[in-house]
Tab-separated table of C-alpha atoms and ligand atoms in Angstrom:
chain	number	residue	atom	x	y	z
H	232	UNK	CA	-3.696	10.510	7.632
H	233	UNK	CA	-6.234	8.425	9.735
H	234	UNK	CA	-7.913	7.524	6.437
H	235	UNK	CA	-4.740	6.368	4.792
H	236	UNK	CA	-4.059	3.928	7.723
H	237	UNK	CA	-7.475	2.730	7.567
H	238	UNK	CA	-7.328	2.174	3.846
H	239	UNK	CA	-3.910	0.356	4.306
H	240	UNK	CA	-5.462	-1.926	6.910
H	241	UNK	CA	-8.288	-3.027	4.790
H	242	UNK	CA	-6.496	-3.718	1.586
H	243	UNK	CA	-3.953	-5.522	3.855
H	244	UNK	CA	-6.788	-7.840	5.429
H	245	UNK	CA	-7.956	-8.303	1.548
H	246	UNK	CA	-4.667	-9.222	0.497
H	247	UNK	CA	-4.320	-11.817	3.356
H	248	UNK	CA	-8.039	-13.161	2.405
H	249	UNK	CA	-6.489	-14.042	-1.126
H	250	UNK	CA	-2.972	-14.758	-0.672
H	251	UNK	CA	-0.495	-16.937	0.866
H	252	UNK	CA	1.556	-15.214	3.806
H	253	UNK	CA	4.781	-17.007	3.021
H	254	UNK	CA	5.207	-16.395	-0.679
H	255	UNK	CA	2.943	-13.690	-1.501
H	256	UNK	CA	1.467	-15.821	-4.155
H	257	UNK	CA	-2.423	-16.318	-4.539
H	258	UNK	CA	-4.307	-18.787	-2.495
H	259	UNK	CA	-6.702	-21.228	-3.237
H	260	UNK	CA	-9.741	-18.895	-2.737
H	261	UNK	CA	-8.043	-16.574	-5.356
H	262	UNK	CA	-7.458	-19.432	-7.752
H	263	UNK	CA	-10.924	-20.671	-7.696
H	264	UNK	CA	-12.324	-17.235	-8.289
H	265	UNK	CA	-10.039	-16.764	-11.363
H	266	UNK	CA	-10.658	-20.308	-12.488
H	267	UNK	CA	-14.425	-19.664	-12.742
H	268	UNK	CA	-13.789	-16.288	-14.760
H	269	UNK	CA	-11.115	-18.091	-16.874
H	270	UNK	CA	-13.660	-21.111	-17.653
H	271	UNK	CA	-16.296	-18.540	-18.788
H	272	UNK	CA	-13.874	-16.226	-20.821
H	273	UNK	CA	-12.238	-19.309	-22.590
H	274	UNK	CA	-15.858	-20.426	-23.435
H	275	UNK	CA	-16.957	-16.975	-24.784
H	276	UNK	CA	-13.821	-16.437	-26.987
H	277	UNK	CA	-13.203	-20.082	-28.002
H	278	UNK	CA	-9.718	-20.220	-26.322
H	279	UNK	CA	-7.896	-22.843	-24.737
H	280	UNK	CA	-7.304	-22.795	-20.844
H	281	UNK	CA	-4.844	-25.021	-18.778
H	282	UNK	CA	-4.427	-25.752	-14.981
H	283	UNK	CA	-0.921	-26.953	-14.047
H	284	UNK	CA	-0.595	-28.829	-10.817
H	285	UNK	CA	3.111	-28.274	-9.730
H	286	UNK	CA	4.605	-30.503	-6.934
H	287	UNK	CA	8.183	-30.512	-5.566
H	288	UNK	CA	9.604	-33.912	-5.744
H	289	UNK	CA	11.990	-33.878	-2.726
H	290	UNK	CA	10.669	-31.172	-0.479
H	291	UNK	CA	9.958	-33.205	2.534
H	292	UNK	CA	13.311	-34.684	3.169
H	293	UNK	CA	14.808	-31.200	2.798
H	294	UNK	CA	12.083	-29.848	5.380
H	295	UNK	CA	12.777	-32.893	7.422
H	296	UNK	CA	16.620	-32.630	7.741
H	297	UNK	CA	17.410	-29.173	7.179
H	298	UNK	CA	14.574	-27.512	9.247
H	299	UNK	CA	11.496	-25.562	8.393
H	300	UNK	CA	13.145	-22.252	8.113
H	301	UNK	CA	15.317	-23.678	5.327
H	302	UNK	CA	11.976	-25.201	3.902
H	303	UNK	CA	10.474	-22.009	3.727
H	304	UNK	CA	13.522	-20.235	2.006
H	305	UNK	CA	13.102	-23.030	-0.699
H	306	UNK	CA	9.493	-22.536	-0.971
H	307	UNK	CA	10.157	-18.619	-1.390
H	308	UNK	CA	12.822	-19.142	-4.061
H	309	UNK	CA	10.479	-21.897	-5.964
H	310	UNK	CA	7.570	-19.143	-6.020
H	311	UNK	CA	10.194	-16.462	-7.443
H	312	UNK	CA	11.357	-18.808	-10.115
H	313	UNK	CA	7.742	-19.816	-11.083
H	314	UNK	CA	6.924	-16.005	-11.382
H	315	UNK	CA	9.840	-15.681	-13.747
H	316	UNK	CA	8.331	-18.039	-16.289
H	317	UNK	CA	4.653	-16.982	-16.134
H	318	UNK	CA	2.844	-14.419	-18.083
H	319	UNK	CA	1.221	-11.326	-16.517
H	320	UNK	CA	-2.408	-12.841	-17.402
H	321	UNK	CA	-1.701	-16.084	-15.774
H	322	UNK	CA	-2.586	-16.751	-12.062
H	323	UNK	CA	0.065	-18.614	-9.936
H	324	UNK	CA	-1.068	-19.615	-6.387
H	325	UNK	CA	0.323	-21.816	-3.669
H	326	UNK	CA	-2.186	-24.281	-1.961
H	327	UNK	CA	0.103	-25.065	0.822
H	328	UNK	CA	2.934	-27.286	1.532
H	329	UNK	CA	5.056	-27.732	-1.555
H	330	UNK	CA	1.781	-27.411	-4.017
H	331	UNK	CA	1.522	-24.703	-6.487
H	332	UNK	CA	-1.146	-24.110	-9.154
H	333	UNK	CA	-0.950	-22.216	-12.289
H	334	UNK	CA	-3.770	-21.095	-14.349
H	335	UNK	CA	-3.051	-20.387	-17.892
H	336	UNK	CA	-6.063	-18.537	-19.569
H	337	UNK	CA	-6.089	-17.284	-23.066
H	338	UNK	CA	-3.752	-19.948	-24.848
H	339	UNK	CA	-3.417	-20.098	-28.530
H	340	UNK	CA	-2.924	-23.719	-28.510
H	341	UNK	CA	-2.039	-26.566	-26.279
H	342	UNK	CA	1.662	-26.558	-27.341
H	343	UNK	CA	1.902	-22.978	-25.603
H	344	UNK	CA	0.964	-24.508	-22.231
H	345	UNK	CA	3.494	-27.519	-22.749
H	346	UNK	CA	6.045	-24.789	-23.536
H	347	UNK	CA	5.437	-23.171	-20.313
H	348	UNK	CA	5.441	-26.494	-18.234
H	349	UNK	CA	8.627	-27.517	-19.820
H	350	UNK	CA	10.425	-24.188	-18.918
H	351	UNK	CA	9.177	-24.509	-15.490
H	352	UNK	CA	10.645	-27.712	-14.941
H	353	UNK	CA	14.136	-26.469	-16.334
H	354	UNK	CA	13.753	-23.303	-14.108
H	355	UNK	CA	13.279	-25.224	-10.973
H	356	UNK	CA	15.965	-27.835	-11.476
H	357	UNK	CA	18.837	-25.344	-11.403
H	358	UNK	CA	20.596	-25.532	-8.118
H	359	UNK	CA	19.222	-23.392	-5.048
H	360	UNK	CA	21.748	-21.733	-2.767
H	361	UNK	CA	20.297	-21.291	0.480
H	362	UNK	CA	22.587	-20.080	3.556
H	363	UNK	CA	25.423	-22.485	3.260
H	364	UNK	CA	23.581	-25.228	1.265
H	365	UNK	CA	23.449	-26.127	-2.322
H	366	UNK	CA	20.147	-28.063	-3.190
H	367	UNK	CA	18.776	-29.562	-6.021
H	368	UNK	CA	14.852	-29.991	-6.452
H	369	UNK	CA	12.678	-31.153	-9.257
H	370	UNK	CA	8.983	-30.873	-9.591
H	371	UNK	CA	6.383	-33.010	-11.105
H	372	UNK	CA	3.539	-31.293	-12.999
H	373	UNK	CA	0.210	-32.528	-13.992
H	374	UNK	CA	-1.918	-30.448	-16.728
H	375	UNK	CA	-5.651	-30.409	-17.417
H	376	UNK	CA	-7.238	-28.673	-20.510
H	377	UNK	CA	-10.575	-27.437	-20.549
H	378	UNK	CA	-13.080	-28.739	-23.101
H	379	UNK	CA	-16.879	-28.250	-23.596
H	380	UNK	CA	-17.617	-31.392	-21.718
H	381	UNK	CA	-16.327	-30.068	-18.424
H	382	UNK	CA	-19.272	-29.712	-16.036
H	383	UNK	CA	-17.564	-27.694	-13.179
H	384	UNK	CA	-14.286	-25.725	-13.417
H	385	UNK	CA	-13.200	-27.393	-10.305
H	386	UNK	CA	-13.089	-30.620	-12.189
H	387	UNK	CA	-9.994	-29.106	-13.929
H	388	UNK	CA	-8.208	-28.946	-10.608
H	389	UNK	CA	-8.866	-32.537	-9.843
H	390	UNK	CA	-7.666	-33.670	-13.360
H	391	UNK	CA	-4.557	-31.722	-12.980
H	392	UNK	CA	-4.009	-33.389	-9.712
H	393	UNK	CA	-4.569	-36.842	-10.985
H	394	UNK	CA	-2.174	-35.945	-13.821
H	395	UNK	CA	0.362	-34.846	-11.433
H	396	UNK	CA	0.215	-38.324	-9.592
H	397	UNK	CA	0.857	-39.846	-12.891
H	398	UNK	CA	3.746	-37.615	-13.434
H	399	UNK	CA	5.246	-38.842	-9.833
H	400	UNK	CA	4.678	-42.232	-10.969
H	401	UNK	CA	6.680	-41.909	-14.347
H	402	UNK	CA	9.537	-41.222	-12.166
H	403	UNK	CA	9.182	-37.440	-11.396
H	404	UNK	CA	10.596	-34.330	-12.996
H	405	UNK	CA	8.172	-34.646	-15.795
H	406	UNK	CA	4.914	-33.288	-17.288
H	407	UNK	CA	1.724	-35.349	-17.653
H	408	UNK	CA	-1.477	-34.203	-19.153
H	409	UNK	CA	-4.739	-35.245	-17.880
H	410	UNK	CA	-6.640	-38.238	-20.266
H	411	UNK	CA	-9.740	-40.022	-19.503
H	412	UNK	CA	-7.453	-43.231	-19.562
H	413	UNK	CA	-5.537	-41.588	-16.439
H	414	UNK	CA	-8.864	-41.493	-14.986
H	415	UNK	CA	-9.778	-44.896	-15.651
H	416	UNK	CA	-6.634	-46.246	-14.043
H	417	UNK	CA	-6.987	-44.245	-10.978
H	418	UNK	CA	-10.651	-45.087	-10.399
H	419	UNK	CA	-9.555	-48.779	-10.801
H	420	UNK	CA	-6.902	-48.262	-8.113
H	421	UNK	CA	-9.131	-46.645	-6.007
H	422	UNK	CA	-11.744	-49.406	-6.328
H	423	UNK	CA	-8.907	-52.157	-5.838
H	424	UNK	CA	-7.762	-50.254	-2.832
H	425	UNK	CA	-11.303	-50.346	-1.289
H	426	UNK	CA	-11.412	-54.248	-2.295
H	427	UNK	CA	-8.213	-54.977	-0.719
H	428	UNK	CA	-9.594	-53.580	2.721
H	429	UNK	CA	-12.630	-56.150	2.373
H	430	UNK	CA	-10.059	-58.935	1.395
H	431	UNK	CA	-7.964	-58.320	4.373
H	432	UNK	CA	-11.033	-58.528	6.754
H	433	UNK	CA	-12.238	-61.562	4.684
H	434	UNK	CA	-8.966	-63.257	4.542
H	435	UNK	CA	-9.391	-63.703	0.477
H	436	UNK	CA	-5.690	-64.323	0.269
H	437	UNK	CA	-3.735	-67.343	-0.104
H	438	UNK	CA	-0.153	-68.605	-0.238
H	439	UNK	CA	1.642	-70.375	-2.914
H	440	UNK	CA	4.836	-71.816	-2.589
H	441	UNK	CA	7.755	-72.222	-5.086
H	442	UNK	CA	10.545	-74.718	-4.237
H	443	UNK	CA	14.286	-73.490	-4.423
H	444	UNK	CA	16.605	-76.272	-5.548
H	445	UNK	CA	20.426	-77.116	-5.216
H	446	UNK	CA	22.547	-77.846	-8.171
H	447	UNK	CA	22.151	-81.213	-7.535
H	448	UNK	CA	18.119	-80.775	-7.343
H	449	UNK	CA	18.041	-81.197	-3.634
H	450	UNK	CA	15.088	-79.040	-2.011
H	451	UNK	CA	16.463	-76.169	-0.031
H	452	UNK	CA	13.398	-74.352	0.882
H	453	UNK	CA	10.530	-72.667	-0.754
H	454	UNK	CA	9.382	-69.110	-1.310
H	455	UNK	CA	6.024	-68.102	-0.163
H	456	UNK	CA	4.159	-65.868	-2.900
H	457	UNK	CA	0.626	-64.203	-1.997
H	458	UNK	CA	-2.411	-64.600	-4.004
H	459	UNK	CA	-5.515	-62.703	-4.063
H	460	UNK	CA	-8.775	-64.621	-4.808
H	461	UNK	CA	-10.957	-61.658	-5.616
H	462	UNK	CA	-14.680	-62.697	-5.483
H	463	UNK	CA	-15.586	-61.310	-8.639
H	464	UNK	CA	-12.286	-60.261	-10.241
H	465	UNK	CA	-10.845	-63.705	-9.956
H	466	UNK	CA	-7.155	-64.167	-9.256
H	467	UNK	CA	-5.119	-60.670	-9.024
H	468	UNK	CA	-1.583	-60.694	-9.348
H	469	UNK	CA	0.740	-59.474	-6.348
H	470	UNK	CA	2.497	-57.361	-8.955
H	471	UNK	CA	-0.678	-55.367	-9.012
H	472	UNK	CA	-1.961	-55.139	-5.363
H	473	UNK	CA	1.354	-55.292	-3.350
H	474	UNK	CA	2.031	-51.564	-4.596
H	475	UNK	CA	-1.262	-50.298	-3.851
H	476	UNK	CA	-1.135	-52.008	-0.420
H	477	UNK	CA	2.520	-50.296	0.099
H	478	UNK	CA	0.853	-46.931	-0.637
H	479	UNK	CA	-2.091	-47.275	1.572
H	480	UNK	CA	-0.298	-48.824	4.525
H	481	UNK	CA	-2.379	-52.012	4.086
H	482	UNK	CA	0.748	-54.128	3.445
H	483	UNK	CA	1.436	-54.274	7.286
H	484	UNK	CA	-1.667	-56.290	8.251
H	485	UNK	CA	-1.062	-58.137	5.061
H	486	UNK	CA	2.552	-58.898	5.716
H	487	UNK	CA	1.565	-60.168	8.945
H	488	UNK	CA	-1.001	-62.542	7.722
H	489	UNK	CA	1.601	-64.083	5.227
H	490	UNK	CA	4.270	-64.321	7.981
H	491	UNK	CA	1.830	-66.195	10.280
H	492	UNK	CA	0.516	-68.537	7.611
H	493	UNK	CA	3.804	-69.253	6.080
H	494	UNK	CA	5.117	-70.033	9.561
H	495	UNK	CA	2.170	-72.427	10.063
H	496	UNK	CA	2.267	-74.226	6.611
H	497	UNK	CA	6.119	-74.857	7.169
H	498	UNK	CA	5.613	-76.292	10.456
H	499	UNK	CA	2.837	-78.720	9.137
H	500	UNK	CA	5.565	-79.919	6.802
H	501	UNK	CA	8.341	-80.297	8.820
H	502	UNK	CA	7.912	-84.154	9.044
H	503	UNK	CA	8.360	-84.500	5.357
H	504	UNK	CA	11.094	-81.751	4.749
H	505	UNK	CA	14.689	-82.363	4.279
H	506	UNK	CA	16.960	-81.076	6.959
H	507	UNK	CA	18.341	-77.137	6.682
H	508	UNK	CA	15.192	-76.631	4.843
H	509	UNK	CA	14.034	-72.763	4.923
H	510	UNK	CA	10.687	-71.017	4.006
H	511	UNK	CA	11.472	-67.764	2.346
H	512	UNK	CA	9.355	-64.713	2.995
H	513	UNK	CA	9.250	-61.408	0.830
H	514	UNK	CA	9.683	-58.477	2.959
H	515	UNK	CA	7.941	-55.197	1.992
H	516	UNK	CA	9.787	-51.709	2.537
H	517	UNK	CA	7.325	-50.343	4.808
H	518	UNK	CA	7.350	-53.420	7.109
H	519	UNK	CA	11.000	-53.218	7.337
H	520	UNK	CA	11.380	-49.803	7.982
H	521	UNK	CA	8.852	-49.823	11.015
H	522	UNK	CA	10.453	-49.551	14.304
H	523	UNK	CA	8.314	-52.415	15.695
H	524	UNK	CA	9.537	-54.543	12.960
H	525	UNK	CA	12.059	-56.817	15.088
H	526	UNK	CA	9.855	-56.920	17.804
H	527	UNK	CA	6.770	-57.965	16.012
H	528	UNK	CA	8.876	-60.713	13.955
H	529	UNK	CA	10.045	-61.694	17.410
H	530	UNK	CA	6.519	-62.237	18.790
H	531	UNK	CA	5.284	-63.956	15.746
H	532	UNK	CA	8.127	-66.723	15.911
H	533	UNK	CA	7.253	-67.016	19.414
H	534	UNK	CA	3.640	-67.504	18.670
H	535	UNK	CA	4.069	-69.577	15.808
H	536	UNK	CA	6.787	-71.892	17.256
H	537	UNK	CA	8.972	-71.123	13.935
H	538	UNK	CA	12.673	-71.366	14.386
H	539	UNK	CA	14.265	-68.611	13.299
H	540	UNK	CA	16.832	-70.948	11.495
H	541	UNK	CA	13.754	-72.133	9.363
H	542	UNK	CA	13.219	-68.423	8.197
H	543	UNK	CA	14.601	-66.579	5.217
H	544	UNK	CA	13.690	-62.966	4.391
H	545	UNK	CA	14.047	-61.758	0.912
H	546	UNK	CA	14.155	-57.996	0.480
H	547	UNK	CA	14.978	-55.726	-2.474
H	548	UNK	CA	18.091	-53.402	-2.921
H	549	UNK	CA	15.795	-50.411	-2.563
H	550	UNK	CA	14.807	-51.466	0.886
H	551	UNK	CA	18.577	-50.951	2.009
H	552	UNK	CA	19.147	-47.740	-0.168
H	553	UNK	CA	17.555	-45.197	2.211
H	554	UNK	CA	19.065	-44.722	5.788
H	555	UNK	CA	21.733	-47.482	4.896
H	556	UNK	CA	23.230	-47.479	8.145
H	557	UNK	CA	19.770	-48.171	10.367
H	558	UNK	CA	19.097	-50.891	7.735
H	559	UNK	CA	22.621	-52.698	8.225
H	560	UNK	CA	21.860	-52.333	11.969
H	561	UNK	CA	18.353	-54.357	11.378
H	562	UNK	CA	20.115	-56.844	9.097
H	563	UNK	CA	22.863	-57.615	11.895
H	564	UNK	CA	19.869	-58.148	14.463
H	565	UNK	CA	18.035	-60.416	12.073
H	566	UNK	CA	21.163	-62.477	11.608
H	567	UNK	CA	21.973	-62.630	15.370
H	568	UNK	CA	18.657	-64.082	15.596
H	569	UNK	CA	19.561	-67.044	12.998
H	570	UNK	CA	17.401	-65.547	10.266
H	571	UNK	CA	18.880	-66.057	6.782
H	572	UNK	CA	18.553	-62.863	4.538
H	573	UNK	CA	18.675	-62.859	0.340
H	574	UNK	CA	18.769	-59.867	-1.783
H	575	UNK	CA	15.666	-60.230	-4.211
H	576	UNK	CA	15.802	-59.052	-7.756
H	577	UNK	CA	19.577	-58.230	-7.545
H	578	UNK	CA	21.014	-56.406	-10.485
H	579	UNK	CA	17.879	-54.088	-11.193
H	580	UNK	CA	18.821	-51.755	-8.438
H	581	UNK	CA	20.978	-48.611	-8.757
H	582	UNK	CA	23.684	-49.717	-6.339
H	583	UNK	CA	27.107	-50.878	-7.315
H	584	UNK	CA	28.172	-54.277	-6.643
H	585	UNK	CA	30.603	-53.156	-4.398
H	586	UNK	CA	28.049	-52.311	-1.760
H	587	UNK	CA	27.439	-55.845	-1.134
H	588	UNK	CA	30.822	-55.825	0.885
H	589	UNK	CA	29.016	-53.804	3.517
H	590	UNK	CA	25.937	-55.711	3.940
H	591	UNK	CA	25.392	-58.435	6.308
H	592	UNK	CA	23.526	-60.866	4.024
H	593	UNK	CA	23.575	-64.677	3.054
H	594	UNK	CA	22.208	-65.029	-0.493
H	595	UNK	CA	21.784	-62.984	-3.746
H	596	UNK	CA	18.788	-63.673	-5.942
H	597	UNK	CA	19.908	-62.497	-9.500
H	598	UNK	CA	16.997	-60.984	-11.328
H	599	UNK	CA	14.991	-62.940	-13.803
H	600	UNK	CA	15.596	-60.311	-16.484
H	601	UNK	CA	19.261	-61.483	-16.570
H	602	UNK	CA	18.221	-65.080	-16.704
H	603	UNK	CA	15.751	-64.806	-19.547
H	604	UNK	CA	18.191	-64.586	-22.099
H	605	UNK	CA	21.323	-66.106	-20.550
H	606	UNK	CA	21.726	-69.031	-23.140
H	607	UNK	CA	21.812	-66.483	-26.136
H	608	UNK	CA	22.907	-63.211	-24.831
H	609	UNK	CA	26.748	-62.803	-24.143
H	610	UNK	CA	26.361	-59.753	-22.139
H	611	UNK	CA	23.763	-61.179	-19.893
H	612	UNK	CA	26.024	-64.048	-19.225
H	613	UNK	CA	29.029	-61.902	-18.553
H	614	UNK	CA	26.776	-59.999	-16.076
H	615	UNK	CA	25.694	-63.171	-14.326
H	616	UNK	CA	29.052	-64.492	-14.253
H	617	UNK	CA	30.386	-61.288	-12.496
H	618	UNK	CA	27.650	-61.246	-9.995
H	619	UNK	CA	28.604	-64.618	-9.214
H	620	UNK	CA	32.362	-64.034	-8.900
H	621	UNK	CA	31.783	-61.343	-6.550
H	622	UNK	CA	29.150	-63.055	-4.546
H	623	UNK	CA	31.363	-66.001	-4.012
H	624	UNK	CA	34.344	-63.889	-3.021
H	625	UNK	CA	32.205	-62.386	-0.331
H	626	UNK	CA	30.998	-66.053	1.003
H	627	UNK	CA	27.422	-65.196	-0.563
H	628	UNK	CA	25.205	-67.991	-1.927
H	629	UNK	CA	23.926	-67.185	-5.323
H	630	UNK	CA	20.261	-68.025	-6.473
H	631	UNK	CA	19.060	-67.946	-10.070
H	632	UNK	CA	15.272	-67.180	-10.125
H	633	UNK	CA	13.078	-67.645	-13.261
H	634	UNK	CA	14.827	-70.574	-14.680
H	635	UNK	CA	12.491	-71.886	-17.291
H	636	UNK	CA	14.518	-74.269	-19.817
H	637	UNK	CA	17.537	-76.698	-19.340
H	638	UNK	CA	19.726	-74.486	-21.487
H	639	UNK	CA	19.546	-71.802	-18.834
H	640	UNK	CA	19.813	-74.380	-16.049
H	641	UNK	CA	22.959	-75.773	-18.020
H	642	UNK	CA	24.666	-72.410	-18.366
H	643	UNK	CA	24.034	-71.356	-15.060
H	644	UNK	CA	25.634	-74.449	-13.596
H	645	UNK	CA	28.555	-73.603	-15.721
H	646	UNK	CA	29.082	-70.438	-14.262
H	647	UNK	CA	28.881	-71.732	-10.736
H	648	UNK	CA	25.147	-70.740	-9.512
H	649	UNK	CA	24.263	-72.544	-6.385
H	650	UNK	CA	20.404	-72.336	-5.995
H	651	UNK	CA	17.811	-72.603	-8.578
H	652	UNK	CA	14.234	-71.362	-8.955
H	653	UNK	CA	11.817	-71.443	-11.818
H	654	UNK	CA	9.083	-72.930	-13.782
H	655	UNK	CA	11.662	-75.540	-15.201
H	656	UNK	CA	11.582	-77.233	-11.607
H	657	UNK	CA	7.962	-76.208	-10.179
H	658	UNK	CA	5.645	-73.474	-10.290
H	659	UNK	CA	4.307	-71.633	-7.391
H	660	UNK	CA	1.802	-74.011	-5.989
H	661	UNK	CA	-0.963	-74.086	-3.526
H	662	UNK	CA	-0.183	-75.644	0.040
H	663	UNK	CA	-1.838	-79.078	-0.783
H	664	UNK	CA	0.094	-79.358	-4.056
H	665	UNK	CA	3.203	-78.658	-2.424
H	666	UNK	CA	2.721	-81.561	-0.056
H	667	UNK	CA	2.276	-83.846	-2.998
H	668	UNK	CA	5.320	-82.755	-4.742
H	669	UNK	CA	7.511	-82.807	-1.761
H	670	UNK	CA	6.495	-86.431	-1.075
H	671	UNK	CA	7.318	-87.323	-4.798
H	672	UNK	CA	10.632	-85.804	-4.134
H	673	UNK	CA	11.596	-87.900	-1.398
H	674	UNK	CA	14.081	-90.040	-3.453
H	675	UNK	CA	16.385	-86.983	-3.954
H	676	UNK	CA	16.340	-86.144	-0.217
U	1540	C2E	P1	9.638	-61.766	-6.641
U	1540	C2E	O1	9.737	-61.903	-5.208
U	1540	C2E	O2	10.575	-61.601	-7.417
U	1540	C2E	O3	9.003	-63.334	-6.950
U	1540	C2E	C1	9.187	-64.214	-8.088
U	1540	C2E	C2	8.082	-63.992	-9.188
U	1540	C2E	O4	8.483	-64.900	-10.121
U	1540	C2E	C3	6.781	-64.698	-8.665
U	1540	C2E	O5	5.776	-63.769	-9.256
U	1540	C2E	C4	6.764	-65.965	-9.386
U	1540	C2E	O6	5.626	-66.525	-9.503
U	1540	C2E	C5	7.473	-65.716	-10.528
U	1540	C2E	N1	8.392	-66.544	-11.336
U	1540	C2E	C6	8.908	-67.725	-10.379
U	1540	C2E	N2	9.578	-68.553	-11.455
U	1540	C2E	C7	9.199	-68.244	-12.578
U	1540	C2E	C8	9.752	-68.396	-13.904
U	1540	C2E	O7	10.401	-69.478	-14.145
U	1540	C2E	N3	9.226	-67.779	-15.074
U	1540	C2E	C9	8.579	-66.467	-14.853
U	1540	C2E	N4	8.147	-66.093	-15.848
U	1540	C2E	N5	8.331	-66.116	-13.454
U	1540	C2E	C10	8.577	-66.788	-12.523
U	1540	C2E	P2	4.646	-63.608	-8.394
U	1540	C2E	O8	4.035	-64.543	-7.651
U	1540	C2E	O9	3.462	-62.529	-9.332
U	1540	C2E	O10	4.951	-62.281	-7.521
U	1540	C2E	C11	5.444	-60.942	-7.867
U	1540	C2E	C12	6.068	-60.240	-6.943
U	1540	C2E	O11	5.159	-59.648	-5.773
U	1540	C2E	C13	7.015	-61.025	-6.063
U	1540	C2E	O12	8.399	-61.106	-6.889
U	1540	C2E	C14	7.283	-60.193	-4.851
U	1540	C2E	O13	8.104	-58.826	-4.965
U	1540	C2E	C15	6.051	-59.513	-4.531
U	1540	C2E	N6	5.250	-60.449	-3.533
U	1540	C2E	C16	4.727	-61.744	-3.736
U	1540	C2E	N7	4.420	-62.420	-2.614
U	1540	C2E	C17	4.686	-61.066	-1.722
U	1540	C2E	C18	4.415	-61.185	-0.327
U	1540	C2E	O14	3.879	-61.940	0.433
U	1540	C2E	N8	4.856	-60.036	0.265
U	1540	C2E	C19	5.435	-59.062	-0.136
U	1540	C2E	N9	5.927	-57.682	0.391
U	1540	C2E	N10	5.553	-59.159	-1.715
U	1540	C2E	C20	5.314	-60.144	-2.424
U	1541	CA	CA1	11.219	-62.867	-3.882
U	1542	CA	CA1	12.749	-61.536	-7.357
């Protein structure tokens, strides 16, 4: 009897050292052990081996809103579903959180691993019934395959992780296989991220300004667009570094710099500006959702001396999609201050036009992609016409961005568009150039 108890205790301890208490799956220690064995065997028998990194897409919101006990049950359900698909010789582990890792040794070919991954995606996407909730989840899977050049088995884990990151970027619920190309892109991102830190410290940024004009060609204001003058790589597009700064949180410092610089530049021009001109600044989602956003903005206006009536904020539909109620409240507060609000890249989001009705905004900026072919493509023209009709009905002004040709301008005027921005009128330009440009415009003011 004693002996059995002791034996039981011992094996229980051994189990805990190598297994995850919640799901009963293996843990990282077990995985690494099997990975070393697997790579050795694959080499000896000339077989293919794959590591799959499986990360749930929407687990955190479930955990946050429904509580940890539901979250735990979701993880257990996920574990059971994964087990259903894997073969007895495979090793399935949980590394903590919603990260699962699967080792597929002795494969005949790569397709076999892909088939398993596809089956996992299908299985995980079926609805989950947990207590009274019906939940839907998906996963992003990254896959790495062994090859002779591999120095350490652990490298496969890192590669699968990188491929998973790419799967997330591709819109989630999909499988990506590691390639050297992914490696390069990620390395580039990491370098940029470090460089960005330097850039913030050393103020390698500059603002360019692009005018917005009325139908008659009068200056209504201008949009501030940030530029990064990299010491060795030259000018880097905001399209490239803003998403990275978003991801790392560096956007907060950067946005603050943009806001202050834009305010100071605007004030320096005030003597030559027509009345009712505004400076438009792009807002990042992270900035907008910070609890301190309104207070910080308030302080910046006070510190710089910029009037709220001279400021316009541009935000995308995406910013308003999550936590809509809180977002609407913030918008109301901004408008009460006297700040004007424009919805940027309008038409590219997922929202229906009718949601505009609920938003306290002043303007919509129709995305450039609808303007590009407006003169030739009847469908694009119809969309633009629809947006303009609805916006006017709601008392909103309509801006067309990316106007490059006079045909586009003609067409937009015919459709009733109110404000124009694009290379046809002026490209974004440095502060000094804007000053000269404004002085030339004087006749029209
Ligand atoms: P956006 O807000 O949609 O800005 C308009 C973009 O279209 C700018 O690109 C502008 O240079 C470009 N553009 C303007 N007119 C034309 C035209 O006629 N033809 C063409 N082909 N393009 C035109 P840019 O400066 O590269 O900025 C890209 C994006 O980066 C911006 O898109 C904005 O989302 C973001 N961004 C720029 N500055 C800031 C900033 O200070 N803060 C934040 N959060 N985002 C910024
Ligand atoms: Ca914009
Ligand atoms: Ca835009």
